[in-house]
């Protein structure tokens, strides 16, 4: 064999033996200072000093919660199909690793796809906790949950995506993070920093609920809906009294022409919030909206009433188009409009005439959300995410290698 080739093979062999994965497979426990991050999320840095709520509403500091233990944080919400498909791998890892010195938490965040399943963004902290409870029950999770603050301090500080995962060391450093990790990504990180599992649990072995496929509504004009094109921008909207219960929630979106020129289309949608088990009462007066505009701005129509839905009651949204005209581009105008919605908020126990108000600003909300193809209507089933891997295990025969 040529001398140069022999030297190359010796060099490559030594590199393989020194690679962290080789040490991991040999059962060596690593608590090094290295870290990794993928997908633009925060990584290889101290955990930010931000606050959260426990599932029962008690304030907690995230650093204090993670102090002294390896902690895996998994972001999620009610309306992210990717999270719904991937969370079983978190459950399987939790079953293998959760102990006195390792803990797991789901972090309930802002909605990835508002309107999916009828859910709309929480308006206050209590509503976010109600959504957390619904997610926990719907998914059948065993790992505990915490809730991000209503101002999304955890999501923003961690630069989180819809299902990002973070592994935090006992000293409070993010040693691994990934925007959309596979099963292998999560297992390799835990093996490297915590220890390897000889017989890992498979997600398929867990008794988790089979989630029904949530069907999207047809994107067509109807008596109560409007067909929406692609490319609308979700706008900033602020409830005038956010701590009140708004049984019906507003969603406002603008087309590109409106944002660029000050003249274009504004979409208004009004959604009964399923977290409050609310419906429209079609035996009462239908809901209507009214707009209050600043000088130099016109809107048509400035007020409108919805048509009544099917039957005596229903939960379908009421949707409208509004044409907005202003004196110039929105960049030169501090443009916001006030909206009042008048409706009967009805549950099984009450039906009350309500007037509730929003301010709409003509700038992007920046909530890391989109409408999950509602503007295209129903589509084929998305490709399943995650890597189940070739491993096999038998219940009762799992141990962590130290």
mmCIF file of C-alpha atoms in Angstrom:
data_model
loop_
_atom_site.group_PDB
_atom_site.id
_atom_site.type_symbol
_atom_site.label_atom_id
_atom_site.label_comp_id
_atom_site.label_asym_id
_atom_site.label_seq_id
_atom_site.Cartn_x
_atom_site.Cartn_y
_atom_site.Cartn_z
ATOM 1 C CA UNK A 1 0.000 0.000 0.000
ATOM 2 C CA UNK A 2 1.416 3.443 -0.857
ATOM 3 C CA UNK A 3 2.803 5.317 2.168
ATOM 4 C CA UNK A 4 0.550 8.356 1.652
ATOM 5 C CA UNK A 5 -2.602 6.182 1.587
ATOM 6 C CA UNK A 6 -1.521 4.365 4.773
ATOM 7 C CA UNK A 7 -0.984 7.650 6.589
ATOM 8 C CA UNK A 8 -4.411 8.885 5.471
ATOM 9 C CA UNK A 9 -6.166 5.764 6.799
ATOM 10 C CA UNK A 10 -4.363 6.061 10.145
ATOM 11 C CA UNK A 11 -5.429 9.728 10.411
ATOM 12 C CA UNK A 12 -9.076 8.959 9.606
ATOM 13 C CA UNK A 13 -9.154 6.112 12.153
ATOM 14 C CA UNK A 14 -7.831 8.380 14.901
ATOM 15 C CA UNK A 15 -10.434 11.019 14.042
ATOM 16 C CA UNK A 16 -13.248 8.468 14.275
ATOM 17 C CA UNK A 17 -12.072 7.246 17.677
ATOM 18 C CA UNK A 18 -12.005 10.805 19.017
ATOM 19 C CA UNK A 19 -15.470 11.731 17.694
ATOM 20 C CA UNK A 20 -18.072 12.396 20.439
ATOM 21 C CA UNK A 21 -20.459 9.790 18.990
ATOM 22 C CA UNK A 22 -17.811 7.120 19.469
ATOM 23 C CA UNK A 23 -17.534 8.019 23.143
ATOM 24 C CA UNK A 24 -21.326 8.045 23.390
ATOM 25 C CA UNK A 25 -21.707 4.552 21.932
ATOM 26 C CA UNK A 26 -19.071 3.309 24.336
ATOM 27 C CA UNK A 27 -21.310 4.369 27.214
ATOM 28 C CA UNK A 28 -19.186 7.293 28.341
ATOM 29 C CA UNK A 29 -21.232 10.072 29.966
ATOM 30 C CA UNK A 30 -20.393 13.531 28.665
ATOM 31 C CA UNK A 31 -20.992 16.818 30.470
ATOM 32 C CA UNK A 32 -18.875 19.035 28.259
ATOM 33 C CA UNK A 33 -19.278 22.681 27.336
ATOM 34 C CA UNK A 34 -20.029 22.020 23.669
ATOM 35 C CA UNK A 35 -23.390 22.798 22.129
ATOM 36 C CA UNK A 36 -25.189 22.866 18.821
ATOM 37 C CA UNK A 37 -28.098 24.680 17.252
ATOM 38 C CA UNK A 38 -29.846 24.408 13.908
ATOM 39 C CA UNK A 39 -32.568 26.371 12.170
ATOM 40 C CA UNK A 40 -31.817 29.845 13.532
ATOM 41 C CA UNK A 41 -33.007 29.117 17.068
ATOM 42 C CA UNK A 42 -31.039 30.276 20.101
ATOM 43 C CA UNK A 43 -28.293 27.858 21.076
ATOM 44 C CA UNK A 44 -24.893 27.463 22.747
ATOM 45 C CA UNK A 45 -25.715 30.311 25.122
ATOM 46 C CA UNK A 46 -27.167 30.924 28.597
ATOM 47 C CA UNK A 47 -30.893 30.340 28.976
ATOM 48 C CA UNK A 48 -32.653 33.740 28.808
ATOM 49 C CA UNK A 49 -34.032 35.191 32.022
ATOM 50 C CA UNK A 50 -37.760 35.055 31.194
ATOM 51 C CA UNK A 51 -40.934 34.094 33.000
ATOM 52 C CA UNK A 52 -43.618 31.511 32.396
ATOM 53 C CA UNK A 53 -46.674 30.038 34.092
ATOM 54 C CA UNK A 54 -47.154 26.507 35.304
ATOM 55 C CA UNK A 55 -50.135 24.632 33.902
ATOM 56 C CA UNK A 56 -52.170 25.629 36.964
ATOM 57 C CA UNK A 57 -51.328 29.307 36.552
ATOM 58 C CA UNK A 58 -48.486 29.848 39.035
ATOM 59 C CA UNK A 59 -45.719 32.247 37.930
ATOM 60 C CA UNK A 60 -42.309 30.644 37.474
ATOM 61 C CA UNK A 61 -38.938 31.864 36.256
ATOM 62 C CA UNK A 62 -37.591 29.704 33.435
ATOM 63 C CA UNK A 63 -34.011 29.747 34.728
ATOM 64 C CA UNK A 64 -35.135 28.748 38.202
ATOM 65 C CA UNK A 65 -37.303 25.980 36.758
ATOM 66 C CA UNK A 66 -34.329 24.504 34.888
ATOM 67 C CA UNK A 67 -31.674 25.099 37.550
ATOM 68 C CA UNK A 68 -29.705 22.016 38.616
ATOM 69 C CA UNK A 69 -31.183 19.589 36.085
ATOM 70 C CA UNK A 70 -30.856 18.713 32.465
ATOM 71 C CA UNK A 71 -34.074 20.109 31.017
ATOM 72 C CA UNK A 72 -35.587 19.485 27.603
ATOM 73 C CA UNK A 73 -37.983 22.231 26.455
ATOM 74 C CA UNK A 74 -40.305 21.438 23.534
ATOM 75 C CA UNK A 75 -42.376 24.231 22.015
ATOM 76 C CA UNK A 76 -45.910 23.427 20.874
ATOM 77 C CA UNK A 77 -49.509 24.558 20.518
ATOM 78 C CA UNK A 78 -53.010 23.435 19.535
ATOM 79 C CA UNK A 79 -52.767 24.226 15.828
ATOM 80 C CA UNK A 80 -49.422 22.938 14.561
ATOM 81 C CA UNK A 81 -49.770 19.629 12.674
ATOM 82 C CA UNK A 82 -45.977 19.209 12.619
ATOM 83 C CA UNK A 83 -45.902 19.399 16.418
ATOM 84 C CA UNK A 84 -48.829 16.988 16.674
ATOM 85 C CA UNK A 85 -46.959 14.463 14.516
ATOM 86 C CA UNK A 86 -43.621 14.864 16.299
ATOM 87 C CA UNK A 87 -44.554 15.107 19.995
ATOM 88 C CA UNK A 88 -44.745 11.295 20.475
ATOM 89 C CA UNK A 89 -40.944 11.269 20.222
ATOM 90 C CA UNK A 90 -40.765 13.729 23.128
ATOM 91 C CA UNK A 91 -43.097 11.466 25.095
ATOM 92 C CA UNK A 92 -40.902 8.439 24.365
ATOM 93 C CA UNK A 93 -37.749 10.284 25.417
ATOM 94 C CA UNK A 94 -39.500 11.525 28.559
ATOM 95 C CA UNK A 95 -40.376 7.954 29.482
ATOM 96 C CA UNK A 96 -36.737 6.890 29.112
ATOM 97 C CA UNK A 97 -34.951 9.857 30.684
ATOM 98 C CA UNK A 98 -37.207 11.669 33.180
ATOM 99 C CA UNK A 99 -35.680 11.297 36.644
ATOM 100 C CA UNK A 100 -34.481 13.277 39.629
ATOM 101 C CA UNK A 101 -31.827 14.954 37.499
ATOM 102 C CA UNK A 102 -33.553 15.140 34.071
ATOM 103 C CA UNK A 103 -36.868 16.848 33.329
ATOM 104 C CA UNK A 104 -39.038 17.593 30.296
ATOM 105 C CA UNK A 105 -41.489 20.429 29.644
ATOM 106 C CA UNK A 106 -43.719 21.359 26.762
ATOM 107 C CA UNK A 107 -43.899 25.137 26.387
ATOM 108 C CA UNK A 108 -47.310 26.271 25.168
ATOM 109 C CA UNK A 109 -46.790 29.142 22.715
ATOM 110 C CA UNK A 110 -48.746 31.336 20.316
ATOM 111 C CA UNK A 111 -50.745 29.534 17.644
ATOM 112 C CA UNK A 112 -48.894 28.466 14.530
ATOM 113 C CA UNK A 113 -52.016 28.115 12.368
ATOM 114 C CA UNK A 114 -54.949 30.132 13.725
ATOM 115 C CA UNK A 115 -58.307 28.920 12.396
ATOM 116 C CA UNK A 116 -57.215 25.266 12.305
ATOM 117 C CA UNK A 117 -59.861 23.409 14.285
ATOM 118 C CA UNK A 118 -61.582 26.752 14.863
ATOM 119 C CA UNK A 119 -58.953 27.883 17.395
ATOM 120 C CA UNK A 120 -57.885 31.523 17.424
ATOM 121 C CA UNK A 121 -55.094 33.320 19.251
ATOM 122 C CA UNK A 122 -55.461 33.671 23.022
ATOM 123 C CA UNK A 123 -56.230 37.221 24.107
ATOM 124 C CA UNK A 124 -55.060 36.972 27.702
ATOM 125 C CA UNK A 125 -53.089 34.661 29.953
ATOM 126 C CA UNK A 126 -56.154 32.814 31.199
ATOM 127 C CA UNK A 127 -57.135 31.904 27.642
ATOM 128 C CA UNK A 128 -53.626 30.655 26.926
ATOM 129 C CA UNK A 129 -53.898 28.390 29.969
ATOM 130 C CA UNK A 130 -57.264 27.123 28.716
ATOM 131 C CA UNK A 131 -55.659 26.289 25.373
ATOM 132 C CA UNK A 132 -52.779 24.556 27.170
ATOM 133 C CA UNK A 133 -55.262 22.412 29.073
ATOM 134 C CA UNK A 134 -57.052 21.504 25.857
ATOM 135 C CA UNK A 135 -53.759 20.591 24.170
ATOM 136 C CA UNK A 136 -52.704 18.409 27.110
ATOM 137 C CA UNK A 137 -56.013 16.544 27.056
ATOM 138 C CA UNK A 138 -56.161 16.247 23.272
ATOM 139 C CA UNK A 139 -52.603 14.895 22.968
ATOM 140 C CA UNK A 140 -52.616 12.719 26.090
ATOM 141 C CA UNK A 141 -49.179 13.929 27.183
ATOM 142 C CA UNK A 142 -47.385 12.699 30.292
ATOM 143 C CA UNK A 143 -44.552 15.243 30.258
ATOM 144 C CA UNK A 144 -45.659 18.429 32.078
ATOM 145 C CA UNK A 145 -46.539 21.732 30.388
ATOM 146 C CA UNK A 146 -45.730 25.348 31.102
ATOM 147 C CA UNK A 147 -47.195 28.386 29.326
ATOM 148 C CA UNK A 148 -45.325 31.201 27.627
ATOM 149 C CA UNK A 149 -46.318 34.690 28.785
ATOM 150 C CA UNK A 150 -49.021 36.403 26.746
ATOM 151 C CA UNK A 151 -46.387 38.789 25.374
ATOM 152 C CA UNK A 152 -44.511 35.720 24.040
ATOM 153 C CA UNK A 153 -41.317 36.418 25.975
ATOM 154 C CA UNK A 154 -40.062 32.807 25.834
ATOM 155 C CA UNK A 155 -40.844 32.362 22.140
ATOM 156 C CA UNK A 156 -39.064 35.575 21.230
ATOM 157 C CA UNK A 157 -36.067 35.141 23.559
ATOM 158 C CA UNK A 158 -35.436 31.588 22.328
ATOM 159 C CA UNK A 159 -36.050 32.595 18.687
ATOM 160 C CA UNK A 160 -38.400 29.646 18.625
ATOM 161 C CA UNK A 161 -40.196 28.112 15.697
ATOM 162 C CA UNK A 162 -43.399 26.105 15.820
ATOM 163 C CA UNK A 163 -41.865 22.951 17.355
ATOM 164 C CA UNK A 164 -38.345 23.909 18.374
ATOM 165 C CA UNK A 165 -36.566 21.815 21.013
ATOM 166 C CA UNK A 166 -33.881 22.926 23.494
ATOM 167 C CA UNK A 167 -31.710 20.957 25.900
ATOM 168 C CA UNK A 168 -30.538 23.022 28.882
ATOM 169 C CA UNK A 169 -27.664 21.950 31.123
ATOM 170 C CA UNK A 170 -27.914 21.963 34.951
ATOM 171 C CA UNK A 171 -25.789 25.122 34.850
ATOM 172 C CA UNK A 172 -28.400 26.906 32.712
ATOM 173 C CA UNK A 173 -26.732 26.759 29.304
ATOM 174 C CA UNK A 174 -28.503 25.732 26.092
ATOM 175 C CA UNK A 175 -26.286 22.869 24.913
ATOM 176 C CA UNK A 176 -28.518 21.715 22.041
ATOM 177 C CA UNK A 177 -31.294 23.356 20.054
ATOM 178 C CA UNK A 178 -33.051 22.618 16.786
ATOM 179 C CA UNK A 179 -35.924 24.261 14.950
ATOM 180 C CA UNK A 180 -37.444 21.014 13.632
ATOM 181 C CA UNK A 181 -35.591 18.071 15.159
ATOM 182 C CA UNK A 182 -36.053 14.481 14.108
ATOM 183 C CA UNK A 183 -36.140 11.582 16.530
ATOM 184 C CA UNK A 184 -32.432 10.990 15.860
ATOM 185 C CA UNK A 185 -31.544 14.614 16.638
ATOM 186 C CA UNK A 186 -33.258 14.446 20.025
ATOM 187 C CA UNK A 187 -31.868 11.035 20.950
ATOM 188 C CA UNK A 188 -28.310 11.922 19.966
ATOM 189 C CA UNK A 189 -28.397 15.115 22.038
ATOM 190 C CA UNK A 190 -29.711 13.280 25.103
ATOM 191 C CA UNK A 191 -27.194 10.472 24.639
ATOM 192 C CA UNK A 192 -24.328 12.925 24.322
ATOM 193 C CA UNK A 193 -25.119 15.075 27.327
ATOM 194 C CA UNK A 194 -27.143 12.819 29.638
ATOM 195 C CA UNK A 195 -26.350 9.220 28.738
ATOM 196 C CA UNK A 196 -27.327 6.535 26.268
ATOM 197 C CA UNK A 197 -30.391 4.306 26.637
ATOM 198 C CA UNK A 198 -29.689 0.655 25.940
ATOM 199 C CA UNK A 199 -33.278 -0.227 24.971
ATOM 200 C CA UNK A 200 -34.961 3.033 23.865
ATOM 201 C CA UNK A 201 -38.720 3.376 23.954
ATOM 202 C CA UNK A 202 -40.350 3.736 20.548
ATOM 203 C CA UNK A 203 -43.132 6.262 20.091
ATOM 204 C CA UNK A 204 -45.199 3.526 18.463
ATOM 205 C CA UNK A 205 -45.194 1.614 21.773
ATOM 206 C CA UNK A 206 -46.956 4.419 23.629
ATOM 207 C CA UNK A 207 -50.706 4.488 24.108
ATOM 208 C CA UNK A 208 -51.209 7.937 22.627
ATOM 209 C CA UNK A 209 -54.460 9.101 21.021
ATOM 210 C CA UNK A 210 -54.916 8.901 17.274
ATOM 211 C CA UNK A 211 -55.625 12.493 16.334
ATOM 212 C CA UNK A 212 -58.355 13.014 13.751
ATOM 213 C CA UNK A 213 -57.400 14.822 10.604
ATOM 214 C CA UNK A 214 -58.770 18.354 10.818
ATOM 215 C CA UNK A 215 -60.511 19.210 7.581
ATOM 216 C CA UNK A 216 -60.220 22.671 6.140
ATOM 217 C CA UNK A 217 -63.210 24.521 4.788
ATOM 218 C CA UNK A 218 -63.525 25.182 1.079
ATOM 219 C CA UNK A 219 -62.036 28.522 0.137
ATOM 220 C CA UNK A 220 -65.096 29.796 -1.699
ATOM 221 C CA UNK A 221 -67.568 32.640 -1.352
ATOM 222 C CA UNK A 222 -70.718 31.722 0.543
ATOM 223 C CA UNK A 223 -73.456 33.462 2.471
ATOM 224 C CA UNK A 224 -71.200 33.825 5.505
ATOM 225 C CA UNK A 225 -67.632 33.398 4.164
ATOM 226 C CA UNK A 226 -65.399 34.986 1.540
ATOM 227 C CA UNK A 227 -62.770 33.398 -0.685
ATOM 228 C CA UNK A 228 -59.295 34.623 0.277
ATOM 229 C CA UNK A 229 -56.275 34.782 -2.046
ATOM 230 C CA UNK A 230 -52.753 33.817 -1.093
ATOM 231 C CA UNK A 231 -50.393 36.459 0.237
ATOM 232 C CA UNK A 232 -52.546 38.244 2.808
ATOM 233 C CA UNK A 233 -50.703 39.701 5.815
ATOM 234 C CA UNK A 234 -52.020 39.118 9.340
ATOM 235 C CA UNK A 235 -52.315 42.543 10.982
ATOM 236 C CA UNK A 236 -51.665 43.751 14.507
ATOM 237 C CA UNK A 237 -54.928 43.924 16.421
ATOM 238 C CA UNK A 238 -55.430 44.910 20.031
ATOM 239 C CA UNK A 239 -58.510 44.296 22.142
ATOM 240 C CA UNK A 240 -59.615 47.442 23.969
ATOM 241 C CA UNK A 241 -60.294 45.411 27.147
ATOM 242 C CA UNK A 242 -58.074 42.329 26.776
ATOM 243 C CA UNK A 243 -58.859 40.829 30.182
ATOM 244 C CA UNK A 244 -62.523 40.583 29.329
ATOM 245 C CA UNK A 245 -63.868 37.456 27.676
ATOM 246 C CA UNK A 246 -64.340 38.148 23.995
ATOM 247 C CA UNK A 247 -66.428 35.133 23.058
ATOM 248 C CA UNK A 248 -65.948 36.034 19.398
ATOM 249 C CA UNK A 249 -62.455 36.922 18.163
ATOM 250 C CA UNK A 250 -61.427 39.172 15.271
ATOM 251 C CA UNK A 251 -58.851 38.259 12.622
ATOM 252 C CA UNK A 252 -57.769 41.072 10.294
ATOM 253 C CA UNK A 253 -55.614 40.638 7.179
ATOM 254 C CA UNK A 254 -54.545 43.009 4.402
ATOM 255 C CA UNK A 255 -53.534 42.461 0.801
ATOM 256 C CA UNK A 256 -50.150 43.656 -0.471
ATOM 257 C CA UNK A 257 -51.632 46.595 -2.372
ATOM 258 C CA UNK A 258 -53.224 48.026 0.755
ATOM 259 C CA UNK A 259 -49.977 47.858 2.719
ATOM 260 C CA UNK A 260 -47.900 49.287 -0.117
ATOM 261 C CA UNK A 261 -50.151 52.040 -1.440
ATOM 262 C CA UNK A 262 -52.746 52.701 1.248
ATOM 263 C CA UNK A 263 -55.557 51.536 -1.020
ATOM 264 C CA UNK A 264 -56.622 47.918 -1.202
ATOM 265 C CA UNK A 265 -58.531 45.087 0.424
ATOM 266 C CA UNK A 266 -58.983 44.427 4.147
ATOM 267 C CA UNK A 267 -60.233 41.030 5.313
ATOM 268 C CA UNK A 268 -62.281 40.874 8.527
ATOM 269 C CA UNK A 269 -63.147 37.529 10.072
ATOM 270 C CA UNK A 270 -65.122 36.924 13.273
ATOM 271 C CA UNK A 271 -64.611 33.566 14.962
ATOM 272 C CA UNK A 272 -66.534 32.006 17.867
ATOM 273 C CA UNK A 273 -63.774 30.897 20.233
ATOM 274 C CA UNK A 274 -64.050 27.114 20.864
ATOM 275 C CA UNK A 275 -62.084 27.471 24.088
ATOM 276 C CA UNK A 276 -65.233 29.106 25.523
ATOM 277 C CA UNK A 277 -67.666 26.622 23.896
ATOM 278 C CA UNK A 278 -69.476 29.516 22.232
ATOM 279 C CA UNK A 279 -71.819 29.563 19.233
ATOM 280 C CA UNK A 280 -73.888 31.945 17.179
ATOM 281 C CA UNK A 281 -77.589 32.083 18.055
ATOM 282 C CA UNK A 282 -79.326 32.357 14.697
ATOM 283 C CA UNK A 283 -82.636 33.166 16.368
ATOM 284 C CA UNK A 284 -81.265 36.557 17.489
ATOM 285 C CA UNK A 285 -80.055 39.559 15.511
ATOM 286 C CA UNK A 286 -76.920 38.657 13.503
ATOM 287 C CA UNK A 287 -73.529 40.075 14.375
ATOM 288 C CA UNK A 288 -72.380 43.317 12.800
ATOM 289 C CA UNK A 289 -69.260 45.443 12.805
ATOM 290 C CA UNK A 290 -68.706 49.202 12.636
ATOM 291 C CA UNK A 291 -65.457 51.011 11.786
ATOM 292 C CA UNK A 292 -64.139 54.337 13.075
ATOM 293 C CA UNK A 293 -61.604 55.843 10.680
ATOM 294 C CA UNK A 294 -58.926 58.553 10.971
ATOM 295 C CA UNK A 295 -59.021 61.608 8.747
ATOM 296 C CA UNK A 296 -57.986 60.932 5.163
ATOM 297 C CA UNK A 297 -59.127 57.303 5.175
ATOM 298 C CA UNK A 298 -62.262 55.808 3.644
ATOM 299 C CA UNK A 299 -63.650 52.308 3.980
ATOM 300 C CA UNK A 300 -66.478 50.561 2.152
ATOM 301 C CA UNK A 301 -68.543 49.309 3.835
ATOM 302 C CA UNK A 302 -67.895 51.070 7.137
ATOM 303 C CA UNK A 303 -70.447 48.791 8.774
ATOM 304 C CA UNK A 304 -72.098 45.549 7.791
ATOM 305 C CA UNK A 305 -74.214 42.760 9.250
ATOM 306 C CA UNK A 306 -73.568 39.076 8.701
ATOM 307 C CA UNK A 307 -76.063 36.699 7.195
ATOM 308 C CA UNK A 308 -77.435 34.093 9.552
ATOM 309 C CA UNK A 309 -75.829 30.681 9.493
ATOM 310 C CA UNK A 310 -77.438 27.251 9.128
ATOM 311 C CA UNK A 311 -79.952 26.056 11.716
ATOM 312 C CA UNK A 312 -80.754 27.647 15.042
ATOM 313 C CA UNK A 313 -77.056 27.846 15.978
ATOM 314 C CA UNK A 314 -73.631 27.281 14.414
ATOM 315 C CA UNK A 315 -69.953 27.956 15.026
ATOM 316 C CA UNK A 316 -68.794 28.956 11.545
ATOM 317 C CA UNK A 317 -66.914 32.258 11.164
ATOM 318 C CA UNK A 318 -68.481 35.360 9.647
ATOM 319 C CA UNK A 319 -66.195 36.959 7.074
ATOM 320 C CA UNK A 320 -66.152 40.249 5.137
ATOM 321 C CA UNK A 321 -64.150 42.218 2.573
ATOM 322 C CA UNK A 322 -63.632 45.928 3.115
ATOM 323 C CA UNK A 323 -62.144 48.278 0.520
ATOM 324 C CA UNK A 324 -59.846 50.846 2.162
ATOM 325 C CA UNK A 325 -58.685 54.077 0.500
ATOM 326 C CA UNK A 326 -56.234 56.529 2.063
ATOM 327 C CA UNK A 327 -54.507 59.755 0.961
ATOM 328 C CA UNK A 328 -51.124 58.095 0.543
ATOM 329 C CA UNK A 329 -48.937 55.067 1.289
ATOM 330 C CA UNK A 330 -49.350 53.638 4.767
ATOM 331 C CA UNK A 331 -45.638 54.236 5.384
ATOM 332 C CA UNK A 332 -46.420 57.970 5.483
ATOM 333 C CA UNK A 333 -49.498 57.576 7.718
ATOM 334 C CA UNK A 334 -49.690 56.276 11.273
ATOM 335 C CA UNK A 335 -52.787 54.377 10.253
ATOM 336 C CA UNK A 336 -55.005 52.470 12.617
ATOM 337 C CA UNK A 337 -58.745 52.019 12.721
ATOM 338 C CA UNK A 338 -61.143 51.133 15.499
ATOM 339 C CA UNK A 339 -63.620 48.313 15.120
ATOM 340 C CA UNK A 340 -66.673 47.545 17.226
ATOM 341 C CA UNK A 341 -68.364 44.177 16.942
ATOM 342 C CA UNK A 342 -71.934 43.724 18.126
ATOM 343 C CA UNK A 343 -73.153 40.187 18.666
ATOM 344 C CA UNK A 344 -74.839 37.740 21.013
ATOM 345 C CA UNK A 345 -72.277 35.677 22.893
ATOM 346 C CA UNK A 346 -74.002 32.375 23.549
ATOM 347 C CA UNK A 347 -72.992 29.221 25.402
ATOM 348 C CA UNK A 348 -75.130 26.417 26.767
ATOM 349 C CA UNK A 349 -75.699 28.466 29.931
ATOM 350 C CA UNK A 350 -76.117 32.042 28.694
ATOM 351 C CA UNK A 351 -76.817 34.245 25.680
ATOM 352 C CA UNK A 352 -75.905 37.906 26.088
ATOM 353 C CA UNK A 353 -75.824 40.913 23.758
ATOM 354 C CA UNK A 354 -72.255 42.231 23.700
ATOM 355 C CA UNK A 355 -70.277 45.064 22.136
ATOM 356 C CA UNK A 356 -66.516 44.604 22.132
ATOM 357 C CA UNK A 357 -63.804 46.671 20.478
ATOM 358 C CA UNK A 358 -60.462 46.322 18.718
ATOM 359 C CA UNK A 359 -57.836 48.624 17.277
ATOM 360 C CA UNK A 360 -56.369 47.407 13.961
ATOM 361 C CA UNK A 361 -52.925 48.612 12.919
ATOM 362 C CA UNK A 362 -51.775 48.281 9.331
ATOM 363 C CA UNK A 363 -48.561 46.426 10.043
ATOM 364 C CA UNK A 364 -47.641 42.768 10.235
ATOM 365 C CA UNK A 365 -48.488 41.071 13.521
ATOM 366 C CA UNK A 366 -45.220 39.103 13.587
ATOM 367 C CA UNK A 367 -46.698 36.179 15.558
ATOM 368 C CA UNK A 368 -44.940 33.472 13.516
ATOM 369 C CA UNK A 369 -48.336 32.320 12.303
ATOM 370 C CA UNK A 370 -50.062 31.655 9.022
ATOM 371 C CA UNK A 371 -53.429 30.314 8.011
ATOM 372 C CA UNK A 372 -52.261 26.796 7.035
ATOM 373 C CA UNK A 373 -53.423 26.975 3.435
ATOM 374 C CA UNK A 374 -56.956 28.106 4.220
ATOM 375 C CA UNK A 375 -56.628 30.426 1.255
ATOM 376 C CA UNK A 376 -56.097 27.369 -0.933
ATOM 377 C CA UNK A 377 -58.809 25.215 0.587
ATOM 378 C CA UNK A 378 -58.357 21.533 1.493
ATOM 379 C CA UNK A 379 -55.218 19.827 0.258
ATOM 380 C CA UNK A 380 -53.688 16.377 0.436
ATOM 381 C CA UNK A 381 -52.372 14.933 3.625
ATOM 382 C CA UNK A 382 -49.000 16.404 4.602
ATOM 383 C CA UNK A 383 -45.936 14.198 4.604
ATOM 384 C CA UNK A 384 -45.347 12.632 7.982
ATOM 385 C CA UNK A 385 -42.432 14.176 9.896
ATOM 386 C CA UNK A 386 -39.870 12.464 12.070
ATOM 387 C CA UNK A 387 -37.511 9.543 11.991
ATOM 388 C CA UNK A 388 -38.667 6.537 13.956
ATOM 389 C CA UNK A 389 -35.321 4.799 13.439
ATOM 390 C CA UNK A 390 -34.491 1.082 13.385
ATOM 391 C CA UNK A 391 -34.272 0.546 17.138
ATOM 392 C CA UNK A 392 -36.356 -2.076 18.913
ATOM 393 C CA UNK A 393 -37.065 -2.411 22.603
ATOM 394 C CA UNK A 394 -39.011 -4.513 25.041
ATOM 395 C CA UNK A 395 -41.052 -2.996 27.890
ATOM 396 C CA UNK A 396 -39.389 -3.384 31.244
ATOM 397 C CA UNK A 397 -35.884 -3.777 29.799
ATOM 398 C CA UNK A 398 -34.657 -0.196 29.477
ATOM 399 C CA UNK A 399 -31.784 1.362 31.331
ATOM 400 C CA UNK A 400 -29.563 4.385 30.917
ATOM 401 C CA UNK A 401 -25.887 3.644 30.303
ATOM 402 C CA UNK A 402 -23.676 5.656 32.640
#
